[in-house]
Structures are given as structure tokens and as C-alpha cells.
mmCIF file of C-alpha atoms and ligand atoms in Angstrom:
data_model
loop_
_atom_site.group_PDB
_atom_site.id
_atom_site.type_symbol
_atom_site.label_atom_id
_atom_site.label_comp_id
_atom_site.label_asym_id
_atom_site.label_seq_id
_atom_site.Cartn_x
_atom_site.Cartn_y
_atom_site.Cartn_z
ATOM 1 C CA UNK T 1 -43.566 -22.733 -157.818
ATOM 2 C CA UNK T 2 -47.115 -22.869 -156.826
ATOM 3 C CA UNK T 3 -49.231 -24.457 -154.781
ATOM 4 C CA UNK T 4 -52.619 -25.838 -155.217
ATOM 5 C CA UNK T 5 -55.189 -26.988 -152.521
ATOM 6 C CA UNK T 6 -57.360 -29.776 -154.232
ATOM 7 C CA UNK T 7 -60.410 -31.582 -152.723
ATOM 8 C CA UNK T 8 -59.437 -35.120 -153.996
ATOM 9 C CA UNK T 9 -63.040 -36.502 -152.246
ATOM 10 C CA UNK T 10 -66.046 -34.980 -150.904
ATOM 11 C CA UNK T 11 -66.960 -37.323 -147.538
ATOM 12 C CA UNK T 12 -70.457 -37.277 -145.832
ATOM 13 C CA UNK T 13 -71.786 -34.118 -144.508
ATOM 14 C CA UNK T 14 -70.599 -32.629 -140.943
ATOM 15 C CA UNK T 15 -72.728 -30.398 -138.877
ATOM 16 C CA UNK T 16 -70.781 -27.288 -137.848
ATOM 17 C CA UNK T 17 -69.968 -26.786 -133.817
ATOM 18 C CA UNK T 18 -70.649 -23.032 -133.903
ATOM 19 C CA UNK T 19 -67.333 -22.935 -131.279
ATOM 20 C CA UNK T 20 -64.220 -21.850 -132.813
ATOM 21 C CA UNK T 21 -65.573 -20.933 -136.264
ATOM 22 C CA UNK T 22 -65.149 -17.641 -138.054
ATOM 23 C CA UNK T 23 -68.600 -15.851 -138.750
ATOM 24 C CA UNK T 24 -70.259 -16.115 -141.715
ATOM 25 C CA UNK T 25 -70.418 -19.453 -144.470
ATOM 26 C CA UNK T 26 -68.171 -21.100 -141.548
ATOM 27 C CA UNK T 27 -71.828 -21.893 -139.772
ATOM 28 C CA UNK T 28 -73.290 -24.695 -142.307
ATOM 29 C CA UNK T 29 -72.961 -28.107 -142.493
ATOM 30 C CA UNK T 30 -70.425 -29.426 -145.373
ATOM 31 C CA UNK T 31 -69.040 -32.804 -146.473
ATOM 32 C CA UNK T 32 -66.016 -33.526 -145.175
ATOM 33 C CA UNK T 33 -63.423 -33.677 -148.066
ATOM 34 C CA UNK T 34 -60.021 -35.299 -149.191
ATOM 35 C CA UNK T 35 -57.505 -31.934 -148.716
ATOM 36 C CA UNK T 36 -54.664 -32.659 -151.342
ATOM 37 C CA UNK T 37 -51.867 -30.426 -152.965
ATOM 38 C CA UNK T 38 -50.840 -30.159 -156.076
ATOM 39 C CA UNK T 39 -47.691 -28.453 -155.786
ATOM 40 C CA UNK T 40 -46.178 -27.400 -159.830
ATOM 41 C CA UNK T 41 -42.621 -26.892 -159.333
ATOM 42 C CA UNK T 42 -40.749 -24.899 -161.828
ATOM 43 C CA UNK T 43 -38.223 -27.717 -163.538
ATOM 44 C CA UNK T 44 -39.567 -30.596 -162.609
ATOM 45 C CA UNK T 45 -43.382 -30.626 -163.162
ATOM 46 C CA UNK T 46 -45.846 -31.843 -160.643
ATOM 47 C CA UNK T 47 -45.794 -33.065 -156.825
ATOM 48 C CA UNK T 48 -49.063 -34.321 -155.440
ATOM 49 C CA UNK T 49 -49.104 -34.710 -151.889
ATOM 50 C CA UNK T 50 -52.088 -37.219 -151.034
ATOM 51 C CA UNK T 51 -53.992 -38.332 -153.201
ATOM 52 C CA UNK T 52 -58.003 -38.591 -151.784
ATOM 53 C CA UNK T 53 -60.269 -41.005 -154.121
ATOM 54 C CA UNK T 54 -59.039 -41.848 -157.554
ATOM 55 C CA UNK T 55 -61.396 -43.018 -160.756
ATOM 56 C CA UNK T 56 -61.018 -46.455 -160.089
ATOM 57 C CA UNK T 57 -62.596 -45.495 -156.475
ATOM 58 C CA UNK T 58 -65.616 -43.818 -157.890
ATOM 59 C CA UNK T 59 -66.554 -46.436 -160.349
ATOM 60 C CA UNK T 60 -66.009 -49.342 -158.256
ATOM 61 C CA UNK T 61 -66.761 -47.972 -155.104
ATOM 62 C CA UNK T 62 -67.319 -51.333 -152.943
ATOM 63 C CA UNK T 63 -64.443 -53.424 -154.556
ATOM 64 C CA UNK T 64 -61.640 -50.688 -154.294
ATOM 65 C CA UNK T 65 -62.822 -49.078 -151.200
ATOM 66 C CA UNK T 66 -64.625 -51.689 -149.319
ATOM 67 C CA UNK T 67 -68.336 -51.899 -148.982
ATOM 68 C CA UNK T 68 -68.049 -51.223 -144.686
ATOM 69 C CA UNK T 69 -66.485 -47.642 -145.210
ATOM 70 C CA UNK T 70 -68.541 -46.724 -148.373
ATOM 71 C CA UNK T 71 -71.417 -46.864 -146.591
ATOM 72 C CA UNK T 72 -70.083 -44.965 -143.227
ATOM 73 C CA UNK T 73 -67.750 -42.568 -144.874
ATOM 74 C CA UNK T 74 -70.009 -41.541 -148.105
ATOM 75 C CA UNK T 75 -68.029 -40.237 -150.558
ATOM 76 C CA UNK T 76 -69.960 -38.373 -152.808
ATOM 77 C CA UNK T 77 -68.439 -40.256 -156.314
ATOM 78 C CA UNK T 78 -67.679 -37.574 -158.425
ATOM 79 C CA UNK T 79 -64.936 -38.181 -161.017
ATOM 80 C CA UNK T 80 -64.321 -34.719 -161.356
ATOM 81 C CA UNK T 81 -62.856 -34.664 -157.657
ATOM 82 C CA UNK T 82 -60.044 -36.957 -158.636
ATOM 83 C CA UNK T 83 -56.831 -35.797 -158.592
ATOM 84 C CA UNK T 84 -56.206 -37.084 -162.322
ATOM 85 C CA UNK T 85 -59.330 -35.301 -163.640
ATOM 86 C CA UNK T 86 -57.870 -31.853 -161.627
ATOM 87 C CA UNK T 87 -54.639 -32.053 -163.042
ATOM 88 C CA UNK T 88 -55.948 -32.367 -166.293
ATOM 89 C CA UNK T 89 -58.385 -29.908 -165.733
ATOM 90 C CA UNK T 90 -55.241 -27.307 -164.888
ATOM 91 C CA UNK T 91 -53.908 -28.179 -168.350
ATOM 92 C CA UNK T 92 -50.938 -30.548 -167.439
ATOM 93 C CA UNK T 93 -51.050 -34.437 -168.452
ATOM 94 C CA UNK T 94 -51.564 -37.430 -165.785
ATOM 95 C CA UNK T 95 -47.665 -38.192 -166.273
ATOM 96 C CA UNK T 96 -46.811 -34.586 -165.346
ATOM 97 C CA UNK T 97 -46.883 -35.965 -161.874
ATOM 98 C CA UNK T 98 -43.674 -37.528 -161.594
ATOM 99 C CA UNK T 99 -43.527 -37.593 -157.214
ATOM 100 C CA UNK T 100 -46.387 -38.441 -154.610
ATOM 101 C CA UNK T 101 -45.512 -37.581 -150.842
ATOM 102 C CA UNK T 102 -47.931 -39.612 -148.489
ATOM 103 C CA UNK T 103 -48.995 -38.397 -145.042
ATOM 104 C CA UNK T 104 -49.991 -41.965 -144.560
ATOM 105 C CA UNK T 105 -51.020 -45.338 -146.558
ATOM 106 C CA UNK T 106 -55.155 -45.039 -145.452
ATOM 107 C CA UNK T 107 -57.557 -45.625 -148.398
ATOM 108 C CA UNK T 108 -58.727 -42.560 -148.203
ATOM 109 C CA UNK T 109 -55.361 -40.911 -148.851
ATOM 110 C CA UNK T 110 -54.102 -43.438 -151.459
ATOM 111 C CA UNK T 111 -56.941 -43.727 -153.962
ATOM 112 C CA UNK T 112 -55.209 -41.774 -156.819
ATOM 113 C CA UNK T 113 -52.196 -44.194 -156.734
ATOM 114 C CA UNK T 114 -53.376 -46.088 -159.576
ATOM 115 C CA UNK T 115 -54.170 -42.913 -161.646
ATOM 116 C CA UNK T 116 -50.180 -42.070 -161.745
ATOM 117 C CA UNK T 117 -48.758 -45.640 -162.032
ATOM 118 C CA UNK T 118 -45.407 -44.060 -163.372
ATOM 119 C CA UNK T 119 -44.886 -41.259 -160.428
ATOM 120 C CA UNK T 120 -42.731 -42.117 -157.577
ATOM 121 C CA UNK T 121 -44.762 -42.266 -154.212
ATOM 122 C CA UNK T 122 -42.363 -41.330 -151.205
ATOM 123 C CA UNK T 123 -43.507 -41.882 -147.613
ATOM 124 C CA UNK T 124 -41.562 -41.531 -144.168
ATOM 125 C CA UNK T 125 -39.153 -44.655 -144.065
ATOM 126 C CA UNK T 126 -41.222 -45.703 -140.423
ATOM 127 C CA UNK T 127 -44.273 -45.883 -142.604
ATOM 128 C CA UNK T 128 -42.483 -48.196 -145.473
ATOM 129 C CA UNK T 129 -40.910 -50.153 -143.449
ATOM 130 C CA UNK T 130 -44.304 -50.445 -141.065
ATOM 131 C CA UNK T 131 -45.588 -51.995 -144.600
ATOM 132 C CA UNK T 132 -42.832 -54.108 -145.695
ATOM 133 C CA UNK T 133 -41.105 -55.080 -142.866
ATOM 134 C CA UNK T 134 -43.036 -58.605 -141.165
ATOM 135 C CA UNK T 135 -40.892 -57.638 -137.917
ATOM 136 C CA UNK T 136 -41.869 -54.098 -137.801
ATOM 137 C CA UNK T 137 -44.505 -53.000 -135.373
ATOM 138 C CA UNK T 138 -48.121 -52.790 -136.327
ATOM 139 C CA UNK T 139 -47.092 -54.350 -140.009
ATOM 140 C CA UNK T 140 -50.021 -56.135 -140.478
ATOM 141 C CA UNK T 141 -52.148 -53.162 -139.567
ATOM 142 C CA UNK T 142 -50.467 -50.970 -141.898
ATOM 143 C CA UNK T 143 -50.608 -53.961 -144.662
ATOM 144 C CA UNK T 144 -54.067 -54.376 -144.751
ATOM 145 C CA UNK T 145 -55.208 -50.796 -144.440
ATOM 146 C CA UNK T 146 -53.487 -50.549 -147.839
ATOM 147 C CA UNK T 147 -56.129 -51.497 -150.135
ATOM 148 C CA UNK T 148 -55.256 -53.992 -152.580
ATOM 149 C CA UNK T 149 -56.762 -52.476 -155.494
ATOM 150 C CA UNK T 150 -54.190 -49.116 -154.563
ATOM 151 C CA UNK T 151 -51.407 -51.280 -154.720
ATOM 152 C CA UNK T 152 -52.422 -53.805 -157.227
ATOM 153 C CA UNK T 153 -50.581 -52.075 -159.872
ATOM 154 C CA UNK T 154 -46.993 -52.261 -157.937
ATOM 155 C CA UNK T 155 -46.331 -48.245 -156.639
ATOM 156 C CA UNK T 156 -42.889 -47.049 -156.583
ATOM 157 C CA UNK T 157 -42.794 -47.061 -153.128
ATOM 158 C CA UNK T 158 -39.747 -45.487 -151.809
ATOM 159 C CA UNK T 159 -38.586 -44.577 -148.087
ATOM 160 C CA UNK T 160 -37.445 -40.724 -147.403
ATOM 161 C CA UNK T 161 -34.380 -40.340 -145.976
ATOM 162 C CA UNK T 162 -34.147 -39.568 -142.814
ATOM 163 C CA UNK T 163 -31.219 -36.605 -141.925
ATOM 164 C CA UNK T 164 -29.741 -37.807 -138.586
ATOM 165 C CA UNK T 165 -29.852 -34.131 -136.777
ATOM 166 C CA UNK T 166 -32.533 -33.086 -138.731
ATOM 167 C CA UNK T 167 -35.423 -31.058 -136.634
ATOM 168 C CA UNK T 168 -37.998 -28.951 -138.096
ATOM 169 C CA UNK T 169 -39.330 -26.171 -135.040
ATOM 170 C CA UNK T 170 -37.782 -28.460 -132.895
ATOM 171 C CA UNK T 171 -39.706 -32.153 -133.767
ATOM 172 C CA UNK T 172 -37.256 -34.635 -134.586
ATOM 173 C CA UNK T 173 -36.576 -37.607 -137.053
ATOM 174 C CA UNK T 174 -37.926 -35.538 -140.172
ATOM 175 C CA UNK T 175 -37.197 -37.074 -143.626
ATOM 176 C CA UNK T 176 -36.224 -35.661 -146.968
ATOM 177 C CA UNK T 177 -38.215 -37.402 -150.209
ATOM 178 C CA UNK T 178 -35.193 -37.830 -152.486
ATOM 179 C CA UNK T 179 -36.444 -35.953 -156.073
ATOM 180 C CA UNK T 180 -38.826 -33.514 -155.684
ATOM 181 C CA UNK T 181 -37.441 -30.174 -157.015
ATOM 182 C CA UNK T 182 -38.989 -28.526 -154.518
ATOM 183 C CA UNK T 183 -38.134 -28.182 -150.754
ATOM 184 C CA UNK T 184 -40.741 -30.810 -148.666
ATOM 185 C CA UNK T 185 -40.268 -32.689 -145.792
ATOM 186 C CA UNK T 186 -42.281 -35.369 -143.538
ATOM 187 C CA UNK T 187 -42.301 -34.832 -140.385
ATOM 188 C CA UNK T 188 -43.596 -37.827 -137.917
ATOM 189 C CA UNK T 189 -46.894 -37.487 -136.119
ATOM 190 C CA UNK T 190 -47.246 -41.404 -134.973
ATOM 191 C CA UNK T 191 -50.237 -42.133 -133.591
ATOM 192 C CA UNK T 192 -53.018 -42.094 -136.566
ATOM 193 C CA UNK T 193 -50.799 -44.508 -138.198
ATOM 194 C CA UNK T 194 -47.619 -46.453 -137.098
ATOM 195 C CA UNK T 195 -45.659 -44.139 -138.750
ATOM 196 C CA UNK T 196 -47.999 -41.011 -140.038
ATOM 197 C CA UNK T 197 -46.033 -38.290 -140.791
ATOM 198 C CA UNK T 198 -47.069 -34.645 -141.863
ATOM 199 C CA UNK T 199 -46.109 -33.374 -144.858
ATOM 200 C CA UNK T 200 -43.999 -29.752 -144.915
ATOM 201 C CA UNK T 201 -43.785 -27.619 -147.881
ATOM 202 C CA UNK T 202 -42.118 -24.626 -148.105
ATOM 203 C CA UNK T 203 -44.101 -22.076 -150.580
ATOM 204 C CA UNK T 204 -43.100 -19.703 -153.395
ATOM 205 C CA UNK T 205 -42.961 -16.804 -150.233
ATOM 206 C CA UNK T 206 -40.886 -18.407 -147.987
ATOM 207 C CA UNK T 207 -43.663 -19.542 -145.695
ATOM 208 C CA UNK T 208 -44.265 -23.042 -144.554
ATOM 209 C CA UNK T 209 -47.415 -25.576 -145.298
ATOM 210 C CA UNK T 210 -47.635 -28.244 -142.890
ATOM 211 C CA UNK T 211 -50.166 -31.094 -144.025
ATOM 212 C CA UNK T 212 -50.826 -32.388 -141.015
ATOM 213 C CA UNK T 213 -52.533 -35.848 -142.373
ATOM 214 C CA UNK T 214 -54.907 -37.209 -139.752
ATOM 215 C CA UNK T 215 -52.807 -36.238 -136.660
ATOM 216 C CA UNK T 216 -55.932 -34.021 -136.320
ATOM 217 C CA UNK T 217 -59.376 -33.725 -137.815
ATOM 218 C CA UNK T 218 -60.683 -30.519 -136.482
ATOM 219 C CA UNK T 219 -59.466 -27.569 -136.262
ATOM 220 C CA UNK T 220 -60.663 -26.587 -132.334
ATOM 221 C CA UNK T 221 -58.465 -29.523 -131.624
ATOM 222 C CA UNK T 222 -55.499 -27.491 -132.237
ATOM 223 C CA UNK T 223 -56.663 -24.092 -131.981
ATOM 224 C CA UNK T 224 -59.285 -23.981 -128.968
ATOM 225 C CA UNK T 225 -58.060 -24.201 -125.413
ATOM 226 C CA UNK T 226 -58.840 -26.715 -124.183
ATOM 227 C CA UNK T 227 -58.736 -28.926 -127.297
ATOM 228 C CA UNK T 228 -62.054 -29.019 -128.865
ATOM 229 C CA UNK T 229 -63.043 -32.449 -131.358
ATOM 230 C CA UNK T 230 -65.761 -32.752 -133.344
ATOM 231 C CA UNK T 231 -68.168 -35.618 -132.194
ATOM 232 C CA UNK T 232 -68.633 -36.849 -136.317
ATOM 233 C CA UNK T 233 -64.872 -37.473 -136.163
ATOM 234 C CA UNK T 234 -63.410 -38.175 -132.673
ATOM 235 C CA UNK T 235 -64.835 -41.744 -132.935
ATOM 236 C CA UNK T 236 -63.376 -42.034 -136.484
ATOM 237 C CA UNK T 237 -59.908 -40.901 -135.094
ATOM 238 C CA UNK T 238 -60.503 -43.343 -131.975
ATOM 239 C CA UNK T 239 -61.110 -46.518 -133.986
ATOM 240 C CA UNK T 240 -57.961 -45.621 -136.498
ATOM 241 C CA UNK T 241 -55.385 -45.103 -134.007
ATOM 242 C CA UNK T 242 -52.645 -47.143 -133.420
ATOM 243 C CA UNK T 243 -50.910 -45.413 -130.475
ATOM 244 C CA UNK T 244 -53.506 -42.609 -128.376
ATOM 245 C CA UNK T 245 -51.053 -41.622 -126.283
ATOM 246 C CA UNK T 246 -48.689 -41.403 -129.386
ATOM 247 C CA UNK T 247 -51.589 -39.336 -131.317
ATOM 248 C CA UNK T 248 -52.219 -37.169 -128.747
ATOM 249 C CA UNK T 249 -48.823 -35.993 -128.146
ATOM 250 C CA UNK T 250 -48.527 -35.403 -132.248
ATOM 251 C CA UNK T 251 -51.691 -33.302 -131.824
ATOM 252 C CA UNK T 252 -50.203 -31.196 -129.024
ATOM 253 C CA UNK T 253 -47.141 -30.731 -130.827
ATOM 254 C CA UNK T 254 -48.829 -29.163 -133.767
ATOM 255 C CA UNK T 255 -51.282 -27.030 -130.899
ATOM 256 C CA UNK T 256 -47.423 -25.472 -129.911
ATOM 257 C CA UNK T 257 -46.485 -24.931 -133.538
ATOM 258 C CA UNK T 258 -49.895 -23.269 -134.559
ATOM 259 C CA UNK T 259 -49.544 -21.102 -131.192
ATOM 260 C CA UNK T 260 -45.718 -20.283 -131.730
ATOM 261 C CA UNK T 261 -45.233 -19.889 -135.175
ATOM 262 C CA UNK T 262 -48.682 -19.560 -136.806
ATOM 263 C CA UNK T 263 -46.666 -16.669 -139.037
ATOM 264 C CA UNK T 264 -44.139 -19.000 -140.237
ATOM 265 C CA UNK T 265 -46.573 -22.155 -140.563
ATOM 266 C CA UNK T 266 -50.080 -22.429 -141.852
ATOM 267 C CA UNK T 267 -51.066 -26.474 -140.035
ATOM 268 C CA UNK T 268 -54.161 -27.998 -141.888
ATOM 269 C CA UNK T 269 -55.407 -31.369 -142.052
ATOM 270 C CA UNK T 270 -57.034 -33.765 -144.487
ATOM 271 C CA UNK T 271 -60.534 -33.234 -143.405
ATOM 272 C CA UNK T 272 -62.079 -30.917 -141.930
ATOM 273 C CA UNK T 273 -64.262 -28.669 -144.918
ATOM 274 C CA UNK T 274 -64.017 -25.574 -142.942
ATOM 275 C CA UNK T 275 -60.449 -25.483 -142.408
ATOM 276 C CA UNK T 276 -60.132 -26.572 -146.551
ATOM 277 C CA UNK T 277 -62.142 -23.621 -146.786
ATOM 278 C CA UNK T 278 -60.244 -21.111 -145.385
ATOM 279 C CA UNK T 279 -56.707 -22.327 -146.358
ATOM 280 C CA UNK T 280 -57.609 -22.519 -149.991
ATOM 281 C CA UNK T 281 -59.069 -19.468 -149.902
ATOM 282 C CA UNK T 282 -55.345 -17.785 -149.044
ATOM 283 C CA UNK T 283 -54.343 -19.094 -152.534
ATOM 284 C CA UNK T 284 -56.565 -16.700 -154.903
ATOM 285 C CA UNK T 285 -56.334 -18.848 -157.629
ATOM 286 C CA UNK T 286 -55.953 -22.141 -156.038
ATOM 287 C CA UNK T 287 -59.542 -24.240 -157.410
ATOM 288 C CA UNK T 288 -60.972 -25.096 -154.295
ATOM 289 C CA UNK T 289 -64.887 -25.713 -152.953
ATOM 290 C CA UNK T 290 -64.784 -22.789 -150.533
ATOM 291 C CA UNK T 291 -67.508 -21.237 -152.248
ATOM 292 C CA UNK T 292 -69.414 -24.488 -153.221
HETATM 293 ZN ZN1 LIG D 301 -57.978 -39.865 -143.590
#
């Protein structure tokens, strides 16, 4: 297998902090991007884990995205940053991707839905039943945070299953995506999201990959003592949350697995450029924008 790290939407541009960088390229401002995988298993083709912006995003910005976060977020519109155009651009077809793993069911995470109608999109079964459960907490939050024009075209939705003694480095309630021929899990990190949940993959070496979604957005936040946030996104990460004190105790969890086991577990989240930067550049011949 192999693992890709794809920037599935370049965001508006973030001045760096100049604390808790590496020297070098680290110090420049860069647009915040959509960090995806593309993970190409070796009998059952593709996994895609988010999604970022998809086509239908970039061409009808406004009506598929909403006009209120176009013009705060700024995605830069390229169709070449879609995940569809990427895959393609790697050689494989659109229908190679037969299984999506969410971290979440935020527009900017669930663009490319509509550009792989026929793959199955698996999320933690606390996030689909957050969605299609009336009764369940924060349902109507959940419900219309999921664009309509994502979901217009009927997903495959389909709840992980949840291993009753499961634990993975000791965080509980993980769930298994039934299908993938590869070995993922999600792992919940409530807070961002009624049910977000990062997404775990264990590469070709052995190691693990923890997509940690939005439980973060900047890297000092889980690897500067005390936690450092960047001012562009702690007020994005304030007015998404669901639960803070949920949020924050998914953040610290993933400060004790990046302290603990940082040579088991590479954490990264969605987006934060610099951290893109450096994780795609472990993966020689992952395409990535680290030298963009
Ligand atoms: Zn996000």
C-alpha cells in the first residue's frame, strides 16, 4: 500500500507565528489547505480519507459552499486541487475510489462527495447517527452543516462499527469502517463536531497516521507547552465547536499521544500548511505543495 498526502483546497493565507516552527520555508505566510489522503491499497484500489473542495465547489462556489464562508474562508478555486482531478492525475479513474473515511461531515471536508457518487463514505456511527437520528444530540447542527449540494446526490453513508473493548493508545470507543482492505480506524475526538473522530491508518512500515480532523488546527497546540493556537484559527475553532470542554480534552489527548508515542504515530490535522508541509514531505513521492 501507499499513502498519499493531497491538498484537496488551498484556504486564505495564514501569517506564520515564528514560535514552534522549524527554520527555514517554515517562516512565510501560506494558505491554509484541505490535508486529504489518498491511501492505494493493494487489492482493493483506492481509500480517500476527506475529501477538501470538489469541482462542483469550485465552479459554483456560493451555491455549494455558501456565499458567508466563501468570502471568510477563500478558497483559492482551483480544479486541479480536487481530489477527482488528483486521482486522475496519479493515473487511476474517479471510480477507483470505492471507500471515503470522514473525520467529520463540515463542508470543507465533504466537497468531493459528489465527485465519487458510487464510493462508500464511512464515518464514526456517533457522527451518522448525530445526522440521522432527530433524537440524537446536536442533530440539527450536524444536519445543516452538511451542505445540501454534498448530499444532494444520496452518499452511501454508512456507520463504522464500533468494537466494544476496542482502544487505540488507550482512547476508547474506536470504530472499524467495514471494507477498506486496508487497516484504518476512527477514533473519537468530540468536540469540533458532535461526533468528530480522527482518522488512523496504519502505513506500508508499520507506523501509524493519525488524521486528526479539526480536533486541532495548529500544530503549537499540540506540540508547544503550554498549548500554543494560532489567532487566524482559534476563533474559527471557537465558533465551530459543539462541546469546548469536549474539544479541549480531544486536543490534550492527542498532546499525550504526540509526546508518548511520536515514533509510533505521526498526528496531523486538516489545516495547518506548515504541518501539510512537513508531513508530506516524509512521503518522497507523495504530490504535495511543500515546495509551492
Ligand atoms: Zn475543517
Amino acid at each position: 500500500m501507499r499513502v498519499h498526502h493531497l491538498n484537496c483546497g488551498s484556504l486564505r493565507k495564514i501569517p506564520p507565528l515564528g514560535e514552534g516552527l522549524t527554520a527555514g520555508a517554515a517562516h512565510r505566510e501560506r494558505a491554509a489547505v484541505c490535508h486529504c489522503l489518498l491511501i492505494e491499497t493493494d487489492s482493493d484500489g483506492l481509500v480517500l480519507v476527506d475529501t477538501g473542495l470538489g469541482t462542483a465547489d469550485v465552479q459554483h462556489p456560493d451555491a455549494s459552499l455558501g456565499a458567508d464562508w466563501v468570502a471568510y474562508a477563500q478558497p483559492v478555486l482551483d480544479p486541479e486541487e480536487s481530489a477527482l482531478r488528483q486521482v486522475v492525475r496519479l493515473g487511476y479513474a474517479p471510480q477507483d475510489v470505492r471507500h471515503i473515511v470522514l473525520t467529520h461531515l463540515h463542508r470543507d471536508h465533504t466537497g468531493g462527495l459528489p465527485d465519487f457518487p458510487h464510493a462508500q463514505v464511512h464515518v464514526h456511527p456517533d457522527e451518522y447517527r448525530a445526522v440521522t437520528d432527530p433524537a440524537a444530540p446536536h442533530h440539527q447542527d450536524t444536519l445543516d452543516r452538511f451542505m445540501p449540494a454534498h448530499r444532494a446526490h444520496g452518499p452511501l453513508l454508512t456507520p463504522a462499527r464500533v468494537d466494544e473493548h476496542a482502544e487505540w493508545f488507550g482512547i476508547p470507543g474506536v470504530a472499524r469502517p467495514q471494507g477498506p482492505a486496508c487497516e484504518l480506524l476512527l477514533v473519537p475526538l468530540a468536540g469540533h463536531s458532535a461526533a468528530h473522530a480522527g482518522v488512523a491508518v496504519r502505513d506500508g512500515d508499520g507506523r501509524w497516521l493519525l488524521h486528526a480532523g479539526d480536533a486541532y488546527m495548529y500544530h503549537g497546540e499540540i506540540e508547544c507547552t503550554p498549548p500554543l493556537a494560532h489567532p487566524v484559527f482559534e476563533p474559527v475553532q471557537q465558533g465551530a465547536q459543539v462541546d469546548a470542554a469536549a474539544r479541549v480534552a480531544a486536543r490534550d489527548r492527542l498532546r499525550g499521544l504526540h509526546r508518548d508515542h511520536a515514533d509510533e504515530v505521526t498526528v496531523f490535522s486538516a489545516h495547518d500548511p506548515w504541518e501539510f508541509a512537513r508531513v508530506a514531505a516524509m512521503v518522497p513521492e507523495s504530490r504535495s505543495d511543500a515546495d509551492a
